[in-house]
PDB file of C-alpha atoms in Angstrom:
ATOM      1  CA  MET U   1      -4.150 -44.109  17.056  1.00  0.00           C
ATOM      2  CA  PRO U   2      -1.980 -41.439  15.324  1.00  0.00           C
ATOM      3  CA  TYR U   3      -5.101 -39.852  13.866  1.00  0.00           C
ATOM      4  CA  ALA U   4      -6.631 -39.703  17.382  1.00  0.00           C
ATOM      5  CA  LEU U   5      -3.595 -37.863  18.661  1.00  0.00           C
ATOM      6  CA  LEU U   6      -3.893 -35.378  15.858  1.00  0.00           C
ATOM      7  CA  LEU U   7      -7.533 -34.815  16.498  1.00  0.00           C
ATOM      8  CA  PRO U   8      -7.262 -32.196  19.321  1.00  0.00           C
ATOM      9  CA  ALA U   9      -4.847 -30.062  17.393  1.00  0.00           C
ATOM     10  CA  ALA U  10      -7.034 -30.331  14.284  1.00  0.00           C
ATOM     11  CA  LEU U  11     -10.127 -29.209  16.228  1.00  0.00           C
ATOM     12  CA  VAL U  12      -8.282 -26.161  17.652  1.00  0.00           C
ATOM     13  CA  LEU U  13      -7.030 -25.237  14.237  1.00  0.00           C
ATOM     14  CA  ALA U  14     -10.513 -25.613  12.786  1.00  0.00           C
ATOM     15  CA  LEU U  15     -11.934 -23.235  15.480  1.00  0.00           C
ATOM     16  CA  VAL U  16      -9.170 -20.706  15.361  1.00  0.00           C
ATOM     17  CA  LEU U  17      -8.544 -20.496  11.586  1.00  0.00           C
ATOM     18  CA  GLY U  18     -11.539 -22.210  10.085  1.00  0.00           C
ATOM     19  CA  TYR U  19     -14.233 -19.874  11.206  1.00  0.00           C
ATOM     20  CA  PRO U  20     -12.442 -16.615  10.367  1.00  0.00           C
ATOM     21  CA  PHE U  21     -11.605 -17.978   6.910  1.00  0.00           C
ATOM     22  CA  ALA U  22     -15.201 -19.072   6.305  1.00  0.00           C
ATOM     23  CA  ARG U  23     -16.447 -15.690   7.468  1.00  0.00           C
ATOM     24  CA  LEU U  24     -13.984 -14.083   5.019  1.00  0.00           C
ATOM     25  CA  VAL U  25     -15.226 -16.165   2.127  1.00  0.00           C
ATOM     26  CA  VAL U  26     -18.887 -15.393   2.919  1.00  0.00           C
ATOM     27  CA  LEU U  27     -17.974 -11.693   3.137  1.00  0.00           C
ATOM     28  CA  SER U  28     -16.242 -11.758  -0.254  1.00  0.00           C
ATOM     29  CA  MET U  29     -19.583 -13.005  -1.818  1.00  0.00           C
ATOM     30  CA  GLN U  30     -21.729 -10.224  -0.405  1.00  0.00           C
ATOM     31  CA  LYS U  31     -22.090  -6.551  -1.077  1.00  0.00           C
ATOM     32  CA  PHE U  32     -20.785  -5.253   2.190  1.00  0.00           C
ATOM     33  CA  GLY U  33     -19.982  -1.463   2.475  1.00  0.00           C
ATOM     34  CA  LEU U  34     -20.399   1.380   5.053  1.00  0.00           C
ATOM     35  CA  LYS U  35     -24.271   0.864   5.209  1.00  0.00           C
ATOM     36  CA  GLN U  36     -23.775  -2.760   6.287  1.00  0.00           C
ATOM     37  CA  GLN U  37     -21.502  -1.606   9.051  1.00  0.00           C
ATOM     38  CA  PHE U  38     -24.458   0.284  10.503  1.00  0.00           C
ATOM     39  CA  GLY U  39     -26.839  -2.642  10.278  1.00  0.00           C
ATOM     40  CA  ALA U  40     -28.114  -2.761   6.734  1.00  0.00           C
ATOM     41  CA  PRO U  41     -28.562  -6.360   5.643  1.00  0.00           C
ATOM     42  CA  PRO U  42     -25.867  -7.415   3.007  1.00  0.00           C
ATOM     43  CA  ASP U  43     -26.922  -8.631  -0.476  1.00  0.00           C
ATOM     44  CA  TRP U  44     -25.491 -11.796  -1.947  1.00  0.00           C
ATOM     45  CA  VAL U  45     -23.529 -11.018  -5.167  1.00  0.00           C
ATOM     46  CA  GLY U  46     -21.897 -14.358  -5.792  1.00  0.00           C
ATOM     47  CA  ALA U  47     -18.542 -14.037  -7.621  1.00  0.00           C
ATOM     48  CA  ALA U  48     -19.112 -10.422  -8.656  1.00  0.00           C
ATOM     49  CA  ASN U  49     -16.499  -9.064  -6.217  1.00  0.00           C
ATOM     50  CA  TYR U  50     -13.933 -11.441  -7.674  1.00  0.00           C
ATOM     51  CA  THR U  51     -14.824 -10.386 -11.164  1.00  0.00           C
ATOM     52  CA  THR U  52     -14.444  -6.744 -10.159  1.00  0.00           C
ATOM     53  CA  ILE U  53     -10.983  -7.093  -8.666  1.00  0.00           C
ATOM     54  CA  LEU U  54      -9.697  -9.452 -11.483  1.00  0.00           C
ATOM     55  CA  GLN U  55     -10.763  -6.823 -14.074  1.00  0.00           C
ATOM     56  CA  ASP U  56      -8.972  -4.101 -12.130  1.00  0.00           C
ATOM     57  CA  THR U  57      -5.542  -3.304 -13.605  1.00  0.00           C
ATOM     58  CA  GLN U  58      -4.474  -1.883 -10.181  1.00  0.00           C
ATOM     59  CA  PHE U  59      -4.929  -5.331  -8.657  1.00  0.00           C
ATOM     60  CA  TRP U  60      -2.665  -6.989 -11.209  1.00  0.00           C
ATOM     61  CA  HIS U  61      -0.012  -4.285 -10.761  1.00  0.00           C
ATOM     62  CA  VAL U  62      -0.058  -4.891  -7.038  1.00  0.00           C
ATOM     63  CA  LEU U  63       0.125  -8.710  -7.580  1.00  0.00           C
ATOM     64  CA  TYR U  64       3.078  -8.551  -9.925  1.00  0.00           C
ATOM     65  CA  ARG U  65       4.798  -6.042  -7.521  1.00  0.00           C
ATOM     66  CA  THR U  66       4.228  -8.482  -4.609  1.00  0.00           C
ATOM     67  CA  VAL U  67       5.686 -11.448  -6.488  1.00  0.00           C
ATOM     68  CA  GLY U  68       8.736  -9.415  -7.505  1.00  0.00           C
ATOM     69  CA  PHE U  69       9.352  -8.144  -4.000  1.00  0.00           C
ATOM     70  CA  CYS U  70       8.883 -11.614  -2.528  1.00  0.00           C
ATOM     71  CA  PHE U  71      11.309 -13.140  -4.997  1.00  0.00           C
ATOM     72  CA  ALA U  72      14.038 -10.495  -4.245  1.00  0.00           C
ATOM     73  CA  ALA U  73      13.496 -10.844  -0.480  1.00  0.00           C
ATOM     74  CA  VAL U  74      13.676 -14.598  -0.486  1.00  0.00           C
ATOM     75  CA  VAL U  75      16.819 -14.803  -2.632  1.00  0.00           C
ATOM     76  CA  LEU U  76      18.712 -12.173  -0.614  1.00  0.00           C
ATOM     77  CA  THR U  77      17.518 -13.716   2.740  1.00  0.00           C
ATOM     78  CA  MET U  78      18.736 -17.205   1.734  1.00  0.00           C
ATOM     79  CA  VAL U  79      22.059 -16.124   0.229  1.00  0.00           C
ATOM     80  CA  LEU U  80      22.978 -13.813   3.149  1.00  0.00           C
ATOM     81  CA  GLY U  81      21.722 -16.299   5.710  1.00  0.00           C
ATOM     82  CA  MET U  82      23.824 -18.939   4.151  1.00  0.00           C
ATOM     83  CA  LEU U  83      26.910 -16.667   4.291  1.00  0.00           C
ATOM     84  CA  VAL U  84      26.246 -15.814   7.925  1.00  0.00           C
ATOM     85  CA  ALA U  85      25.868 -19.456   8.739  1.00  0.00           C
ATOM     86  CA  LEU U  86      29.078 -20.407   7.029  1.00  0.00           C
ATOM     87  CA  LEU U  87      30.892 -17.480   8.836  1.00  0.00           C
ATOM     88  CA  THR U  88      29.490 -18.580  12.131  1.00  0.00           C
ATOM     89  CA  ARG U  89      30.979 -22.058  11.611  1.00  0.00           C
ATOM     90  CA  ARG U  90      34.403 -20.787  10.657  1.00  0.00           C
ATOM     91  CA  VAL U  91      35.096 -18.102  13.322  1.00  0.00           C
ATOM     92  CA  GLY U  92      36.404 -18.651  16.768  1.00  0.00           C
ATOM     93  CA  ARG U  93      34.369 -19.135  19.902  1.00  0.00           C
ATOM     94  CA  VAL U  94      34.277 -15.537  21.035  1.00  0.00           C
ATOM     95  CA  LEU U  95      33.321 -14.164  17.639  1.00  0.00           C
ATOM     96  CA  ARG U  96      30.742 -16.930  17.247  1.00  0.00           C
ATOM     97  CA  LEU U  97      29.176 -16.060  20.458  1.00  0.00           C
ATOM     98  CA  ALA U  98      29.065 -12.254  19.589  1.00  0.00           C
ATOM     99  CA  LEU U  99      27.525 -13.179  16.193  1.00  0.00           C
ATOM    100  CA  ILE U 100      24.906 -15.354  17.675  1.00  0.00           C
ATOM    101  CA  VAL U 101      23.949 -12.798  20.269  1.00  0.00           C
ATOM    102  CA  SER U 102      23.703 -10.155  17.540  1.00  0.00           C
ATOM    103  CA  LEU U 103      21.437 -12.385  15.479  1.00  0.00           C
ATOM    104  CA  LEU U 104      19.275 -13.065  18.569  1.00  0.00           C
ATOM    105  CA  LEU U 105      18.894  -9.349  19.330  1.00  0.00           C
ATOM    106  CA  ALA U 106      17.908  -8.744  15.691  1.00  0.00           C
ATOM    107  CA  TRP U 107      15.417 -11.563  15.775  1.00  0.00           C
ATOM    108  CA  ALA U 108      13.970 -10.613  19.019  1.00  0.00           C
ATOM    109  CA  MET U 109      12.998  -7.169  17.869  1.00  0.00           C
ATOM    110  CA  PRO U 110       9.296  -6.821  16.910  1.00  0.00           C
ATOM    111  CA  PRO U 111       8.685  -5.940  13.295  1.00  0.00           C
ATOM    112  CA  LEU U 112       7.115  -2.576  14.182  1.00  0.00           C
ATOM    113  CA  SER U 113      10.016  -1.530  16.295  1.00  0.00           C
ATOM    114  CA  ALA U 114      12.585  -2.649  13.778  1.00  0.00           C
ATOM    115  CA  THR U 115      10.811  -0.678  11.033  1.00  0.00           C
ATOM    116  CA  VAL U 116      10.736   2.429  13.080  1.00  0.00           C
ATOM    117  CA  VAL U 117      14.528   2.149  13.790  1.00  0.00           C
ATOM    118  CA  TRP U 118      15.267   1.796  10.047  1.00  0.00           C
ATOM    119  CA  GLN U 119      12.872   4.609   9.324  1.00  0.00           C
ATOM    120  CA  TRP U 120      14.917   6.810  11.547  1.00  0.00           C
ATOM    121  CA  LEU U 121      18.151   5.684   9.851  1.00  0.00           C
ATOM    122  CA  PHE U 122      16.731   6.784   6.497  1.00  0.00           C
ATOM    123  CA  ASP U 123      15.124   9.912   7.835  1.00  0.00           C
ATOM    124  CA  THR U 124      15.205  12.898   5.382  1.00  0.00           C
ATOM    125  CA  GLN U 125      16.606  15.458   7.806  1.00  0.00           C
ATOM    126  CA  TYR U 126      18.304  13.506  10.687  1.00  0.00           C
ATOM    127  CA  GLY U 127      18.946  10.131   9.175  1.00  0.00           C
ATOM    128  CA  LEU U 128      22.320   8.478   9.623  1.00  0.00           C
ATOM    129  CA  VAL U 129      22.353   7.204   6.049  1.00  0.00           C
ATOM    130  CA  ASN U 130      21.883  10.646   4.462  1.00  0.00           C
ATOM    131  CA  TRP U 131      24.604  12.089   6.867  1.00  0.00           C
ATOM    132  CA  LEU U 132      27.060   9.312   5.970  1.00  0.00           C
ATOM    133  CA  LEU U 133      26.539   9.530   2.298  1.00  0.00           C
ATOM    134  CA  THR U 134      26.912  13.344   2.396  1.00  0.00           C
ATOM    135  CA  ALA U 135      30.085  13.000   4.407  1.00  0.00           C
ATOM    136  CA  LEU U 136      31.454  10.642   1.722  1.00  0.00           C
ATOM    137  CA  GLY U 137      30.912  13.350  -0.936  1.00  0.00           C
ATOM    138  CA  GLY U 138      27.416  12.692  -2.122  1.00  0.00           C
ATOM    139  CA  ASP U 139      24.657  15.222  -2.315  1.00  0.00           C
ATOM    140  CA  PHE U 140      22.010  13.484  -0.017  1.00  0.00           C
ATOM    141  CA  HIS U 141      21.162  16.348   2.343  1.00  0.00           C
ATOM    142  CA  GLY U 142      17.305  16.300   2.657  1.00  0.00           C
ATOM    143  CA  HIS U 143      17.039  13.429   0.371  1.00  0.00           C
ATOM    144  CA  SER U 144      13.846  11.405   0.735  1.00  0.00           C
ATOM    145  CA  TRP U 145      14.132   7.671   0.209  1.00  0.00           C
ATOM    146  CA  LEU U 146      10.442   7.005   0.609  1.00  0.00           C
ATOM    147  CA  THR U 147       9.011   9.163  -2.229  1.00  0.00           C
ATOM    148  CA  ASN U 148      10.463   7.086  -5.005  1.00  0.00           C
ATOM    149  CA  PRO U 149       9.038   3.510  -5.480  1.00  0.00           C
ATOM    150  CA  TRP U 150      12.427   1.955  -6.208  1.00  0.00           C
ATOM    151  CA  SER U 151      14.180   3.497  -3.177  1.00  0.00           C
ATOM    152  CA  PHE U 152      11.061   2.805  -1.123  1.00  0.00           C
ATOM    153  CA  PHE U 153      11.271  -0.853  -1.809  1.00  0.00           C
ATOM    154  CA  GLY U 154      15.017  -0.798  -1.342  1.00  0.00           C
ATOM    155  CA  VAL U 155      14.459   0.379   2.268  1.00  0.00           C
ATOM    156  CA  ALA U 156      11.621  -2.094   2.756  1.00  0.00           C
ATOM    157  CA  LEU U 157      13.844  -4.936   1.307  1.00  0.00           C
ATOM    158  CA  ILE U 158      16.584  -4.170   3.771  1.00  0.00           C
ATOM    159  CA  ILE U 159      14.206  -4.297   6.676  1.00  0.00           C
ATOM    160  CA  VAL U 160      12.528  -7.543   5.586  1.00  0.00           C
ATOM    161  CA  VAL U 161      15.867  -9.308   4.751  1.00  0.00           C
ATOM    162  CA  TRP U 162      17.454  -8.002   7.964  1.00  0.00           C
ATOM    163  CA  MET U 163      14.665  -9.533   9.960  1.00  0.00           C
ATOM    164  CA  GLY U 164      14.628 -12.816   8.053  1.00  0.00           C
ATOM    165  CA  ILE U 165      18.415 -13.589   8.178  1.00  0.00           C
ATOM    166  CA  PRO U 166      18.660 -14.620  11.845  1.00  0.00           C
ATOM    167  CA  PHE U 167      16.187 -17.525  11.510  1.00  0.00           C
ATOM    168  CA  VAL U 168      17.704 -18.732   8.271  1.00  0.00           C
ATOM    169  CA  ALA U 169      21.257 -18.398   9.608  1.00  0.00           C
ATOM    170  CA  PHE U 170      20.419 -20.226  12.817  1.00  0.00           C
ATOM    171  CA  THR U 171      18.733 -23.137  11.029  1.00  0.00           C
ATOM    172  CA  LEU U 172      21.502 -23.501   8.368  1.00  0.00           C
ATOM    173  CA  TYR U 173      24.104 -23.295  11.115  1.00  0.00           C
ATOM    174  CA  ALA U 174      22.371 -26.235  12.953  1.00  0.00           C
ATOM    175  CA  GLY U 175      22.381 -28.070   9.535  1.00  0.00           C
ATOM    176  CA  LEU U 176      26.146 -27.369   9.009  1.00  0.00           C
ATOM    177  CA  THR U 177      27.024 -28.949  12.353  1.00  0.00           C
ATOM    178  CA  GLN U 178      25.570 -32.263  10.963  1.00  0.00           C
ATOM    179  CA  VAL U 179      27.959 -32.326   7.956  1.00  0.00           C
ATOM    180  CA  PRO U 180      30.662 -34.898   8.768  1.00  0.00           C
ATOM    181  CA  GLY U 181      34.065 -33.334   9.238  1.00  0.00           C
ATOM    182  CA  GLU U 182      35.876 -36.322   7.889  1.00  0.00           C
ATOM    183  CA  VAL U 183      33.925 -36.125   4.571  1.00  0.00           C
ATOM    184  CA  LEU U 184      35.042 -32.417   4.207  1.00  0.00           C
ATOM    185  CA  GLU U 185      38.551 -33.324   5.076  1.00  0.00           C
ATOM    186  CA  ALA U 186      38.622 -36.178   2.510  1.00  0.00           C
ATOM    187  CA  ALA U 187      37.224 -33.781  -0.226  1.00  0.00           C
ATOM    188  CA  GLN U 188      39.963 -31.231   0.737  1.00  0.00           C
ATOM    189  CA  LEU U 189      42.731 -33.959   0.433  1.00  0.00           C
ATOM    190  CA  ASP U 190      41.312 -34.931  -2.988  1.00  0.00           C
ATOM    191  CA  GLY U 191      41.947 -31.349  -4.151  1.00  0.00           C
ATOM    192  CA  ALA U 192      38.445 -29.859  -3.906  1.00  0.00           C
ATOM    193  CA  ASN U 193      38.476 -26.068  -3.393  1.00  0.00           C
ATOM    194  CA  ALA U 194      36.037 -24.234  -1.155  1.00  0.00           C
ATOM    195  CA  TRP U 195      33.278 -23.848  -3.798  1.00  0.00           C
ATOM    196  CA  GLN U 196      33.546 -27.398  -4.837  1.00  0.00           C
ATOM    197  CA  ARG U 197      33.311 -28.570  -1.222  1.00  0.00           C
ATOM    198  CA  PHE U 198      30.279 -26.394  -0.664  1.00  0.00           C
ATOM    199  CA  ARG U 199      28.485 -27.494  -3.774  1.00  0.00           C
ATOM    200  CA  HIS U 200      29.215 -31.212  -3.764  1.00  0.00           C
ATOM    201  CA  VAL U 201      29.604 -31.993  -0.032  1.00  0.00           C
ATOM    202  CA  ILE U 202      27.764 -29.476   2.042  1.00  0.00           C
ATOM    203  CA  MET U 203      24.794 -28.701  -0.135  1.00  0.00           C
ATOM    204  CA  PRO U 204      23.525 -32.312  -0.455  1.00  0.00           C
ATOM    205  CA  PHE U 205      23.421 -32.400   3.346  1.00  0.00           C
ATOM    206  CA  LEU U 206      21.653 -29.077   3.593  1.00  0.00           C
ATOM    207  CA  ARG U 207      19.203 -29.463   0.651  1.00  0.00           C
ATOM    208  CA  PRO U 208      16.159 -30.547   2.754  1.00  0.00           C
ATOM    209  CA  VAL U 209      16.728 -27.622   5.135  1.00  0.00           C
ATOM    210  CA  VAL U 210      17.210 -25.150   2.335  1.00  0.00           C
ATOM    211  CA  LEU U 211      13.990 -26.347   0.672  1.00  0.00           C
ATOM    212  CA  ILE U 212      11.895 -25.919   3.794  1.00  0.00           C
ATOM    213  CA  LEU U 213      13.511 -22.513   4.643  1.00  0.00           C
ATOM    214  CA  THR U 214      12.787 -21.275   1.075  1.00  0.00           C
ATOM    215  CA  ALA U 215       9.147 -22.361   1.385  1.00  0.00           C
ATOM    216  CA  LEU U 216       8.740 -20.534   4.764  1.00  0.00           C
ATOM    217  CA  SER U 217      10.520 -17.379   3.545  1.00  0.00           C
ATOM    218  CA  VAL U 218       8.235 -17.259   0.516  1.00  0.00           C
ATOM    219  CA  LEU U 219       5.136 -17.554   2.753  1.00  0.00           C
ATOM    220  CA  TRP U 220       6.436 -14.810   5.189  1.00  0.00           C
ATOM    221  CA  ASP U 221       7.548 -12.396   2.470  1.00  0.00           C
ATOM    222  CA  PHE U 222       4.437 -12.796   0.305  1.00  0.00           C
ATOM    223  CA  ARG U 223       2.228 -11.502   3.121  1.00  0.00           C
ATOM    224  CA  VAL U 224       4.596  -8.843   4.434  1.00  0.00           C
ATOM    225  CA  PHE U 225       2.457  -6.016   5.896  1.00  0.00           C
ATOM    226  CA  THR U 226       3.877  -4.044   8.815  1.00  0.00           C
ATOM    227  CA  GLN U 227       7.080  -2.809   7.131  1.00  0.00           C
ATOM    228  CA  ILE U 228       5.251  -1.572   4.018  1.00  0.00           C
ATOM    229  CA  TYR U 229       2.438   0.087   5.969  1.00  0.00           C
ATOM    230  CA  VAL U 230       4.696   1.877   8.438  1.00  0.00           C
ATOM    231  CA  LEU U 231       7.008   3.136   5.710  1.00  0.00           C
ATOM    232  CA  GLN U 232       3.987   4.459   3.778  1.00  0.00           C
ATOM    233  CA  LYS U 233       2.656   6.272   6.860  1.00  0.00           C
ATOM    234  CA  ALA U 234       6.198   7.735   7.300  1.00  0.00           C
ATOM    235  CA  GLY U 235       5.911   9.647   4.058  1.00  0.00           C
ATOM    236  CA  GLY U 236       5.979   7.091   1.343  1.00  0.00           C
ATOM    237  CA  ILE U 237       3.542   7.075  -1.558  1.00  0.00           C
ATOM    238  CA  SER U 238       0.893   4.327  -1.141  1.00  0.00           C
ATOM    239  CA  ARG U 239      -0.528   3.868  -4.636  1.00  0.00           C
ATOM    240  CA  ASP U 240       2.788   2.750  -6.251  1.00  0.00           C
ATOM    241  CA  THR U 241       4.146   0.960  -3.251  1.00  0.00           C
ATOM    242  CA  ASN U 242       1.256  -1.239  -2.090  1.00  0.00           C
ATOM    243  CA  LEU U 243       1.767  -4.940  -1.796  1.00  0.00           C
ATOM    244  CA  LEU U 244      -1.089  -7.405  -1.681  1.00  0.00           C
ATOM    245  CA  GLY U 245      -1.569  -7.473   2.136  1.00  0.00           C
ATOM    246  CA  VAL U 246      -1.543  -3.623   2.403  1.00  0.00           C
ATOM    247  CA  TYR U 247      -3.674  -3.271  -0.700  1.00  0.00           C
ATOM    248  CA  ALA U 248      -6.428  -5.581   0.739  1.00  0.00           C
ATOM    249  CA  TYR U 249      -6.402  -3.549   4.009  1.00  0.00           C
ATOM    250  CA  ARG U 250      -6.553  -0.203   2.218  1.00  0.00           C
ATOM    251  CA  VAL U 251      -9.402  -1.285  -0.052  1.00  0.00           C
ATOM    252  CA  ALA U 252     -11.404  -2.643   2.986  1.00  0.00           C
ATOM    253  CA  PHE U 253     -10.807  -0.008   5.601  1.00  0.00           C
ATOM    254  CA  GLY U 254      -9.547   3.003   3.583  1.00  0.00           C
ATOM    255  CA  GLU U 255     -12.293   2.892   0.984  1.00  0.00           C
ATOM    256  CA  ASN U 256     -14.972   1.135   3.127  1.00  0.00           C
ATOM    257  CA  LYS U 257     -15.205  -1.632   0.491  1.00  0.00           C
ATOM    258  CA  PHE U 258     -15.082  -4.563   2.871  1.00  0.00           C
ATOM    259  CA  ASP U 259     -16.500  -6.999   0.232  1.00  0.00           C
ATOM    260  CA  LEU U 260     -13.710  -6.207  -2.301  1.00  0.00           C
ATOM    261  CA  GLY U 261     -11.068  -6.274   0.388  1.00  0.00           C
ATOM    262  CA  ALA U 262     -12.249  -9.722   1.490  1.00  0.00           C
ATOM    263  CA  ALA U 263     -12.084 -10.939  -2.123  1.00  0.00           C
ATOM    264  CA  VAL U 264      -8.475  -9.726  -2.384  1.00  0.00           C
ATOM    265  CA  ALA U 265      -7.674 -11.433   0.936  1.00  0.00           C
ATOM    266  CA  VAL U 266      -9.247 -14.762  -0.278  1.00  0.00           C
ATOM    267  CA  VAL U 267      -7.218 -14.571  -3.547  1.00  0.00           C
ATOM    268  CA  MET U 268      -4.134 -13.997  -1.467  1.00  0.00           C
ATOM    269  CA  VAL U 269      -4.840 -17.032   0.675  1.00  0.00           C
ATOM    270  CA  LEU U 270      -5.503 -19.238  -2.395  1.00  0.00           C
ATOM    271  CA  ILE U 271      -2.175 -18.114  -3.960  1.00  0.00           C
ATOM    272  CA  THR U 272      -0.373 -18.946  -0.702  1.00  0.00           C
ATOM    273  CA  LEU U 273      -2.076 -22.294  -0.288  1.00  0.00           C
ATOM    274  CA  GLY U 274      -1.407 -23.178  -4.008  1.00  0.00           C
ATOM    275  CA  PHE U 275       2.266 -22.476  -3.651  1.00  0.00           C
ATOM    276  CA  THR U 276       2.495 -24.431  -0.327  1.00  0.00           C
ATOM    277  CA  VAL U 277       0.857 -27.575  -1.907  1.00  0.00           C
ATOM    278  CA  PHE U 278       3.148 -27.313  -4.918  1.00  0.00           C
ATOM    279  CA  TYR U 279       6.250 -26.862  -2.994  1.00  0.00           C
ATOM    280  CA  LEU U 280       5.418 -29.665  -0.428  1.00  0.00           C
ATOM    281  CA  ARG U 281       4.912 -31.996  -3.334  1.00  0.00           C
ATOM    282  CA  GLN U 282       8.286 -31.026  -4.754  1.00  0.00           C
ATOM    283  CA  ILE U 283       9.923 -31.719  -1.356  1.00  0.00           C
ATOM    284  CA  THR U 284       8.200 -35.057  -1.006  1.00  0.00           C
ATOM    285  CA  ARG U 285       9.226 -36.135  -4.457  1.00  0.00           C
ATOM    286  CA  GLN U 286      12.875 -35.231  -3.764  1.00  0.00           C
ATOM    287  CA  GLU U 287      12.815 -37.293  -0.519  1.00  0.00           C
ATOM    288  CA  GLU U 288      11.455 -40.327  -2.393  1.00  0.00           C
ATOM    289  CA  LEU U 289      14.274 -40.194  -5.019  1.00  0.00           C
TER     290      LEU U 289
END
């Protein structure tokens, strides 16, 4: 009976996600360029497209860059989200309401709109950040944050983390409400300081929530696209700031190499699925212990 209840959802997922992914895999095994766009039949090349991208040093640079950016974004999102959740629990009712409304507003903003707002803040001529840093004594008049890869990823990291904090903070705050107050009070009476109470009392209750949020954050940040693409269009350099999602798009639609772009996308999906299976197994093992 439970399998019968899951059958409609499984069929919908198979239709919505199964066919596009199967088409992507087929495309990655064909020679498909601009000629095929105008009706020329594609030739089967097997795994040649995968061999081409795996032998390309640019692909490996993009992959390492993507993993590094994802790691930094996940760590910052989880740490700051946890701090915001703890702050939300400790402040009074009015401040808590203001904090929750602020988080909701940040969360409700579409990624494209949020990226454009931050792009204006870091604008070379009229940006608030340059004006503020210059007013504080720095020489940032006309400074461009998007032409240097490190400062480019700094701006991108701020946007991605800023958009990820609300969901993490809300979920952790909901988890914090389930921590028994009498247990915290007993730990305090036994002499445990704030860090010891957090580590030995709060974290065991939150560990399943933290594990799931970390997995979701990795999946979201590994395939970030909008923020990077918009910042590149705003004046950033693309070759040294491509992440895997943008790289696949530029190879396919910028260079008209749809076959290689599809191969990059399939590799990206396989990495994501591999991480998901590994992480779910770790979560399952911890629940069994």
